[in-house]
Steps between C-alpha positions, in 0.01 A plus 500: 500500500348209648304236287299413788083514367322818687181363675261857402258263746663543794581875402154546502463313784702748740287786350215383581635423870577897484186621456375304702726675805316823365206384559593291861673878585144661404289237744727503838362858481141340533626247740335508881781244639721710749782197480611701140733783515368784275526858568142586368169364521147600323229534693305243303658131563393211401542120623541441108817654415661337853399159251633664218818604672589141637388323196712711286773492758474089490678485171641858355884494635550107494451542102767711475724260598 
């Protein structure tokens, strides 16, 4: 067993970077930039979730590591 301290911050931390790709999956459906790949598209888009998408983009993966 290692006697190493477990951070529960950063545990929580990389949760909340989870569902936040739930939510950044949910917008590129709302999305009216052609440069993403998605295979479906609502009818309805929205120049807000393209600034959604990018802001949450910015940060989400480089916190992982």
């Amino acid at each position: 067993m290692s006697l190493t301290p477990r951070y529960h911050a950063f545990d929580a931390l990389r949760a909340s970077m989870m569902l936040l790709g739930v939510v950044i999956h949910a917008a590129i459906n709302y999305t009216n930039s052609e440069s993403l790949i998605w295979p479906l598209r609502a009818k309805d888009t929205s120049v807000f979730f393209n600034y959604v998408v990018e802001f949450i983009h910015l940060f989400r993966m480089p916190v992982f590591f």
